[in-house]
Structure formats: structure tokens, C-alpha cells
Amino acid sequence: MNALELLLERQSDSKLTTPGPTTEQLDIIKQAALRAPDHAALKPWQFILVEGDAREKLGEIYYQAALNNNADDTVLARAKELPLRAPLIIICIAKYKPHNKVPRIEQVQSAGCAVMAMQQAAFAQGLAGVWRTGSYAQDDYVKQALNLAPEDELVGFLYLGSKVNDFKKSRNIDVNDFFTSL
């Protein structure tokens, strides 16, 4: 897959199944994350791999967060199932490092670029994935359970696996709706 094809055909696939990335594929995905733009070479990232039984542990964390927020029974039941939607989840965290030339927003954006790079690397290798955020990415209990510092940002959960459905999503977006000249 060439670079332009990768950029123009990338899509999020929310229905995932096994197999997940092989060891070799995962190594490439990890390397791609570390090539994200990084002003002052701060490396403001942390990645947590969640696979196998650890997905159930993450489900328990989601469940407790939902319970703490007085969620209804439907949300509580779903909380435990969410991490089982893919064979691998990579939790991406922006680890803020105070710096006089690199504001927090740049460091969070760098971590976001790392997620995009990982998804692109997975897609380029024939895998599929979806970058999810949602209420659990902002939940204080989830952040504490993952040992985040108060200044850290949970940028998202990258779900990776193989596509269930092999179809390309339509992209009927007019670039002129988003680009103007000064």
C-alpha cells in the first residue's frame, strides 16, 4: 500500500474480530507511534496494551466508573463488554511535561498524532481499527485506575483487530467546505 492510498483510503472499522496484530505487526505499530511529531523531543506519551484477560480487567474498570456515576443497568452491563470488541486495545495517554516552549495542547496533539500513526500502521498491514474516546476517557476513576497523574490526558482507546465486514465507507465530502484561502 503506498502512502497516498493509505491516507486517502483509511477508515475506522468498529466491528472487529480476531486475529489481532501479530508480534511483528505490533512492533511496526509501536514504532509508528514513536514517529509522531514531538516538539522538543519530549516524548509525551504512554501506551498501555490491553489484550487477552486484561480486556476483562479493563471492563471491570469501566464498570466501576459507570457504577460511580450512578449509571443505569443497561450502561452497567455494557461497560464490561466494551473492551471485548477487539482482540487488542492500545490506551494512549498524553504524559504532560512542563516546558517553556511546548504547551500542554501541543503535547496532547502529539499523543493524538501517535494514535493516528498507529491506526495508519495497522491499516497499512491489512488490519482494522477504531479510535474511541467517550465518557471513560474523561472519567476520573478510569484515570486513577490506570495510574494517570492529574495533568495527564487519556487521549483515547485504539481498538485493533481484523475487519468483520470488508466494505469501504463512502466519502462524499467536498473539500471546499473545509478549505478556504486567506
C-alpha positions as protocol buffer text, in pm:
chain_id: "A"
residue {
  index: 1
  type: MET
  ca { x: 0 y: 0 z: 0 }
}
residue {
  index: 2
  type: ASN
  ca { x: 151 y: 333 z: -100 }
}
residue {
  index: 3
  type: ALA
  ca { x: 138 y: 638 z: 127 }
}
residue {
  index: 4
  type: LEU
  ca { x: -130 y: 827 z: -66 }
}
residue {
  index: 5
  type: GLU
  ca { x: -354 y: 521 z: -86 }
}
residue {
  index: 6
  type: LEU
  ca { x: -312 y: 478 z: 289 }
}
residue {
  index: 7
  type: LEU
  ca { x: -402 y: 840 z: 363 }
}
residue {
  index: 8
  type: LEU
  ca { x: -696 y: 855 z: 124 }
}
residue {
  index: 9
  type: GLU
  ca { x: -850 y: 514 z: 200 }
}
residue {
  index: 10
  type: ARG
  ca { x: -807 y: 500 z: 578 }
}
residue {
  index: 11
  type: GLN
  ca { x: -1129 y: 439 z: 763 }
}
residue {
  index: 12
  type: SER
  ca { x: -1244 y: 340 z: 1107 }
}
residue {
  index: 13
  type: ASP
  ca { x: -1392 y: -6 z: 1140 }
}
residue {
  index: 14
  type: SER
  ca { x: -1588 y: -52 z: 1460 }
}
residue {
  index: 15
  type: LYS
  ca { x: -1671 y: -420 z: 1405 }
}
residue {
  index: 16
  type: LEU
  ca { x: -1351 y: -611 z: 1477 }
}
residue {
  index: 17
  type: THR
  ca { x: -1258 y: -972 z: 1533 }
}
residue {
  index: 18
  type: THR
  ca { x: -955 y: -1198 z: 1565 }
}
residue {
  index: 19
  type: PRO
  ca { x: -684 y: -1218 z: 1466 }
}
residue {
  index: 20
  type: GLY
  ca { x: -530 y: -910 z: 1617 }
}
residue {
  index: 21
  type: PRO
  ca { x: -185 y: -789 z: 1524 }
}
residue {
  index: 22
  type: THR
  ca { x: 96 y: -1042 z: 1519 }
}
residue {
  index: 23
  type: THR
  ca { x: 408 y: -966 z: 1723 }
}
residue {
  index: 24
  type: GLU
  ca { x: 577 y: -834 z: 1409 }
}
residue {
  index: 25
  type: GLN
  ca { x: 279 y: -618 z: 1312 }
}
residue {
  index: 26
  type: LEU
  ca { x: 251 y: -481 z: 1663 }
}
residue {
  index: 27
  type: ASP
  ca { x: 619 y: -387 z: 1664 }
}
residue {
  index: 28
  type: ILE
  ca { x: 562 y: -180 z: 1349 }
}
residue {
  index: 29
  type: ILE
  ca { x: 253 y: -20 z: 1505 }
}
residue {
  index: 30
  type: LYS
  ca { x: 457 y: 72 z: 1813 }
}
residue {
  index: 31
  type: GLN
  ca { x: 738 y: 217 z: 1601 }
}
residue {
  index: 32
  type: ALA
  ca { x: 487 y: 427 z: 1407 }
}
residue {
  index: 33
  type: ALA
  ca { x: 358 y: 578 z: 1733 }
}
residue {
  index: 34
  type: LEU
  ca { x: 707 y: 690 z: 1826 }
}
residue {
  index: 35
  type: ARG
  ca { x: 744 y: 880 z: 1497 }
}
residue {
  index: 36
  type: ALA
  ca { x: 465 y: 1125 z: 1584 }
}
residue {
  index: 37
  type: PRO
  ca { x: 552 y: 1496 z: 1575 }
}
residue {
  index: 38
  type: ASP
  ca { x: 722 y: 1578 z: 1902 }
}
residue {
  index: 39
  type: HIS
  ca { x: 829 y: 1940 z: 1967 }
}
residue {
  index: 40
  type: ALA
  ca { x: 1147 y: 1948 z: 2180 }
}
residue {
  index: 41
  type: ALA
  ca { x: 1164 y: 1566 z: 2174 }
}
residue {
  index: 42
  type: LEU
  ca { x: 966 y: 1542 z: 2498 }
}
residue {
  index: 43
  type: LYS
  ca { x: 813 y: 1204 z: 2411 }
}
residue {
  index: 44
  type: PRO
  ca { x: 492 y: 1295 z: 2598 }
}
residue {
  index: 45
  type: TRP
  ca { x: 329 y: 957 z: 2553 }
}
residue {
  index: 46
  type: GLN
  ca { x: 245 y: 641 z: 2738 }
}
residue {
  index: 47
  type: PHE
  ca { x: 74 y: 341 z: 2581 }
}
residue {
  index: 48
  type: ILE
  ca { x: -95 y: 58 z: 2767 }
}
residue {
  index: 49
  type: LEU
  ca { x: -158 y: -266 z: 2577 }
}
residue {
  index: 50
  type: VAL
  ca { x: -478 y: -446 z: 2672 }
}
residue {
  index: 51
  type: GLU
  ca { x: -530 y: -796 z: 2533 }
}
residue {
  index: 52
  type: GLY
  ca { x: -643 y: -1137 z: 2646 }
}
residue {
  index: 53
  type: ASP
  ca { x: -776 y: -1143 z: 3002 }
}
residue {
  index: 54
  type: ALA
  ca { x: -665 y: -784 z: 3058 }
}
residue {
  index: 55
  type: ARG
  ca { x: -965 y: -678 z: 2848 }
}
residue {
  index: 56
  type: GLU
  ca { x: -1190 y: -813 z: 3124 }
}
residue {
  index: 57
  type: LYS
  ca { x: -989 y: -615 z: 3380 }
}
residue {
  index: 58
  type: LEU
  ca { x: -1047 y: -300 z: 3173 }
}
residue {
  index: 59
  type: GLY
  ca { x: -1417 y: -392 z: 3161 }
}
residue {
  index: 60
  type: GLU
  ca { x: -1419 y: -402 z: 3541 }
}
residue {
  index: 61
  type: ILE
  ca { x: -1262 y: -55 z: 3549 }
}
residue {
  index: 62
  type: TYR
  ca { x: -1532 y: 73 z: 3312 }
}
residue {
  index: 63
  type: TYR
  ca { x: -1797 y: -99 z: 3524 }
}
residue {
  index: 64
  type: GLN
  ca { x: -1676 y: 65 z: 3845 }
}
residue {
  index: 65
  type: ALA
  ca { x: -1663 y: 404 z: 3670 }
}
residue {
  index: 66
  type: ALA
  ca { x: -2020 y: 358 z: 3550 }
}
residue {
  index: 67
  type: LEU
  ca { x: -2128 y: 249 z: 3898 }
}
residue {
  index: 68
  type: ASN
  ca { x: -1962 y: 558 z: 4050 }
}
residue {
  index: 69
  type: ASN
  ca { x: -2163 y: 771 z: 3806 }
}
residue {
  index: 70
  type: ASN
  ca { x: -2495 y: 606 z: 3900 }
}
residue {
  index: 71
  type: ALA
  ca { x: -2538 y: 456 z: 3554 }
}
residue {
  index: 72
  type: ASP
  ca { x: -2848 y: 253 z: 3475 }
}
residue {
  index: 73
  type: ASP
  ca { x: -2843 y: -127 z: 3440 }
}
residue {
  index: 74
  type: THR
  ca { x: -2802 y: -115 z: 3062 }
}
residue {
  index: 75
  type: VAL
  ca { x: -2488 y: 101 z: 3085 }
}
residue {
  index: 76
  type: LEU
  ca { x: -2351 y: -113 z: 3368 }
}
residue {
  index: 77
  type: ALA
  ca { x: -2396 y: -436 z: 3171 }
}
residue {
  index: 78
  type: ARG
  ca { x: -2244 y: -282 z: 2859 }
}
residue {
  index: 79
  type: ALA
  ca { x: -1942 y: -144 z: 3047 }
}
residue {
  index: 80
  type: LYS
  ca { x: -1793 y: -490 z: 3098 }
}
residue {
  index: 81
  type: GLU
  ca { x: -1846 y: -584 z: 2733 }
}
residue {
  index: 82
  type: LEU
  ca { x: -1688 y: -277 z: 2569 }
}
residue {
  index: 83
  type: PRO
  ca { x: -1325 y: -394 z: 2586 }
}
residue {
  index: 84
  type: LEU
  ca { x: -1419 y: -729 z: 2434 }
}
residue {
  index: 85
  type: ARG
  ca { x: -1497 y: -565 z: 2098 }
}
residue {
  index: 86
  type: ALA
  ca { x: -1142 y: -618 z: 1968 }
}
residue {
  index: 87
  type: PRO
  ca { x: -852 y: -852 z: 2035 }
}
residue {
  index: 88
  type: LEU
  ca { x: -622 y: -561 z: 2124 }
}
residue {
  index: 89
  type: ILE
  ca { x: -677 y: -217 z: 2273 }
}
residue {
  index: 90
  type: ILE
  ca { x: -399 y: 36 z: 2300 }
}
residue {
  index: 91
  type: ILE
  ca { x: -472 y: 304 z: 2558 }
}
residue {
  index: 92
  type: CYS
  ca { x: -296 y: 626 z: 2464 }
}
residue {
  index: 93
  type: ILE
  ca { x: -203 y: 878 z: 2729 }
}
residue {
  index: 94
  type: ALA
  ca { x: -51 y: 1222 z: 2690 }
}
residue {
  index: 95
  type: LYS
  ca { x: 203 y: 1246 z: 2972 }
}
residue {
  index: 96
  type: TYR
  ca { x: 229 y: 1622 z: 3022 }
}
residue {
  index: 97
  type: LYS
  ca { x: 580 y: 1752 z: 3082 }
}
residue {
  index: 98
  type: PRO
  ca { x: 608 y: 2119 z: 3177 }
}
residue {
  index: 99
  type: HIS
  ca { x: 818 y: 2303 z: 2919 }
}
residue {
  index: 100
  type: ASN
  ca { x: 853 y: 2674 z: 2847 }
}
residue {
  index: 101
  type: LYS
  ca { x: 825 y: 2627 z: 2468 }
}
residue {
  index: 102
  type: VAL
  ca { x: 586 y: 2332 z: 2440 }
}
residue {
  index: 103
  type: PRO
  ca { x: 240 y: 2398 z: 2584 }
}
residue {
  index: 104
  type: ARG
  ca { x: 16 y: 2120 z: 2710 }
}
residue {
  index: 105
  type: ILE
  ca { x: -205 y: 2135 z: 2400 }
}
residue {
  index: 106
  type: GLU
  ca { x: 92 y: 2051 z: 2175 }
}
residue {
  index: 107
  type: GLN
  ca { x: 176 y: 1753 z: 2390 }
}
residue {
  index: 108
  type: VAL
  ca { x: -181 y: 1625 z: 2376 }
}
residue {
  index: 109
  type: GLN
  ca { x: -183 y: 1678 z: 2000 }
}
residue {
  index: 110
  type: SER
  ca { x: 141 y: 1482 z: 1974 }
}
residue {
  index: 111
  type: ALA
  ca { x: -20 y: 1191 z: 2156 }
}
residue {
  index: 112
  type: GLY
  ca { x: -320 y: 1219 z: 1920 }
}
residue {
  index: 113
  type: CYS
  ca { x: -84 y: 1202 z: 1623 }
}
residue {
  index: 114
  type: ALA
  ca { x: 66 y: 887 z: 1775 }
}
residue {
  index: 115
  type: VAL
  ca { x: -279 y: 725 z: 1782 }
}
residue {
  index: 116
  type: MET
  ca { x: -338 y: 819 z: 1418 }
}
residue {
  index: 117
  type: ALA
  ca { x: 3 y: 683 z: 1323 }
}
residue {
  index: 118
  type: MET
  ca { x: -71 y: 353 z: 1497 }
}
residue {
  index: 119
  type: GLN
  ca { x: -406 y: 321 z: 1323 }
}
residue {
  index: 120
  type: GLN
  ca { x: -243 y: 401 z: 988 }
}
residue {
  index: 121
  type: ALA
  ca { x: 30 y: 141 z: 1051 }
}
residue {
  index: 122
  type: ALA
  ca { x: -234 y: -119 z: 1136 }
}
residue {
  index: 123
  type: PHE
  ca { x: -437 y: -32 z: 825 }
}
residue {
  index: 124
  type: ALA
  ca { x: -126 y: -47 z: 605 }
}
residue {
  index: 125
  type: GLN
  ca { x: -67 y: -404 z: 729 }
}
residue {
  index: 126
  type: GLY
  ca { x: -420 y: -522 z: 646 }
}
residue {
  index: 127
  type: LEU
  ca { x: -562 y: -479 z: 996 }
}
residue {
  index: 128
  type: ALA
  ca { x: -853 y: -262 z: 1101 }
}
residue {
  index: 129
  type: GLY
  ca { x: -924 y: -40 z: 1395 }
}
residue {
  index: 130
  type: VAL
  ca { x: -1118 y: 239 z: 1552 }
}
residue {
  index: 131
  type: TRP
  ca { x: -1007 y: 519 z: 1784 }
}
residue {
  index: 132
  type: ARG
  ca { x: -1259 y: 558 z: 2063 }
}
residue {
  index: 133
  type: THR
  ca { x: -1289 y: 814 z: 2340 }
}
residue {
  index: 134
  type: GLY
  ca { x: -1622 y: 863 z: 2512 }
}
residue {
  index: 135
  type: SER
  ca { x: -1701 y: 919 z: 2877 }
}
residue {
  index: 136
  type: TYR
  ca { x: -1447 y: 665 z: 3003 }
}
residue {
  index: 137
  type: ALA
  ca { x: -1160 y: 867 z: 2852 }
}
residue {
  index: 138
  type: GLN
  ca { x: -1264 y: 1160 z: 3071 }
}
residue {
  index: 139
  type: ASP
  ca { x: -1357 y: 966 z: 3384 }
}
residue {
  index: 140
  type: ASP
  ca { x: -1151 y: 1037 z: 3695 }
}
residue {
  index: 141
  type: TYR
  ca { x: -1190 y: 681 z: 3827 }
}
residue {
  index: 142
  type: VAL
  ca { x: -1062 y: 534 z: 3497 }
}
residue {
  index: 143
  type: LYS
  ca { x: -766 y: 772 z: 3501 }
}
residue {
  index: 144
  type: GLN
  ca { x: -682 y: 677 z: 3861 }
}
residue {
  index: 145
  type: ALA
  ca { x: -716 y: 304 z: 3788 }
}
residue {
  index: 146
  type: LEU
  ca { x: -468 y: 346 z: 3502 }
}
residue {
  index: 147
  type: ASN
  ca { x: -229 y: 540 z: 3729 }
}
residue {
  index: 148
  type: LEU
  ca { x: -251 y: 867 z: 3538 }
}
residue {
  index: 149
  type: ALA
  ca { x: -128 y: 1186 z: 3700 }
}
residue {
  index: 150
  type: PRO
  ca { x: -384 y: 1467 z: 3730 }
}
residue {
  index: 151
  type: GLU
  ca { x: -216 y: 1662 z: 3447 }
}
residue {
  index: 152
  type: ASP
  ca { x: -217 y: 1362 z: 3208 }
}
residue {
  index: 153
  type: GLU
  ca { x: -479 y: 1323 z: 2937 }
}
residue {
  index: 154
  type: LEU
  ca { x: -632 y: 995 z: 2827 }
}
residue {
  index: 155
  type: VAL
  ca { x: -630 y: 1063 z: 2452 }
}
residue {
  index: 156
  type: GLY
  ca { x: -818 y: 752 z: 2354 }
}
residue {
  index: 157
  type: PHE
  ca { x: -856 y: 379 z: 2319 }
}
residue {
  index: 158
  type: LEU
  ca { x: -732 y: 235 z: 1989 }
}
residue {
  index: 159
  type: TYR
  ca { x: -918 y: -89 z: 1921 }
}
residue {
  index: 160
  type: LEU
  ca { x: -731 y: -313 z: 1673 }
}
residue {
  index: 161
  type: GLY
  ca { x: -814 y: -640 z: 1504 }
}
residue {
  index: 162
  type: SER
  ca { x: -940 y: -777 z: 1174 }
}
residue {
  index: 163
  type: LYS
  ca { x: -1242 y: -645 z: 987 }
}
residue {
  index: 164
  type: VAL
  ca { x: -1571 y: -826 z: 1026 }
}
residue {
  index: 165
  type: ASN
  ca { x: -1713 y: -660 z: 714 }
}
residue {
  index: 166
  type: ASP
  ca { x: -1500 y: -588 z: 408 }
}
residue {
  index: 167
  type: PHE
  ca { x: -1654 y: -276 z: 264 }
}
residue {
  index: 168
  type: LYS
  ca { x: -1527 y: 74 z: 200 }
}
residue {
  index: 169
  type: LYS
  ca { x: -1714 y: 360 z: 355 }
}
residue {
  index: 170
  type: SER
  ca { x: -1836 y: 630 z: 120 }
}
residue {
  index: 171
  type: ARG
  ca { x: -1653 y: 961 z: 142 }
}
residue {
  index: 172
  type: ASN
  ca { x: -1880 y: 1223 z: -13 }
}
residue {
  index: 173
  type: ILE
  ca { x: -1711 y: 1523 z: 147 }
}
residue {
  index: 174
  type: ASP
  ca { x: -1647 y: 1836 z: -55 }
}
residue {
  index: 175
  type: VAL
  ca { x: -1301 y: 1968 z: 35 }
}
residue {
  index: 176
  type: ASN
  ca { x: -1419 y: 2321 z: -45 }
}
residue {
  index: 177
  type: ASP
  ca { x: -1646 y: 2304 z: 259 }
}
residue {
  index: 178
  type: PHE
  ca { x: -1338 y: 2294 z: 481 }
}
residue {
  index: 179
  type: PHE
  ca { x: -1061 y: 2478 z: 297 }
}
residue {
  index: 180
  type: THR
  ca { x: -1050 y: 2848 z: 224 }
}
residue {
  index: 181
  type: SER
  ca { x: -782 y: 3096 z: 127 }
}
residue {
  index: 182
  type: LEU
  ca { x: -663 y: 3389 z: 332 }
}
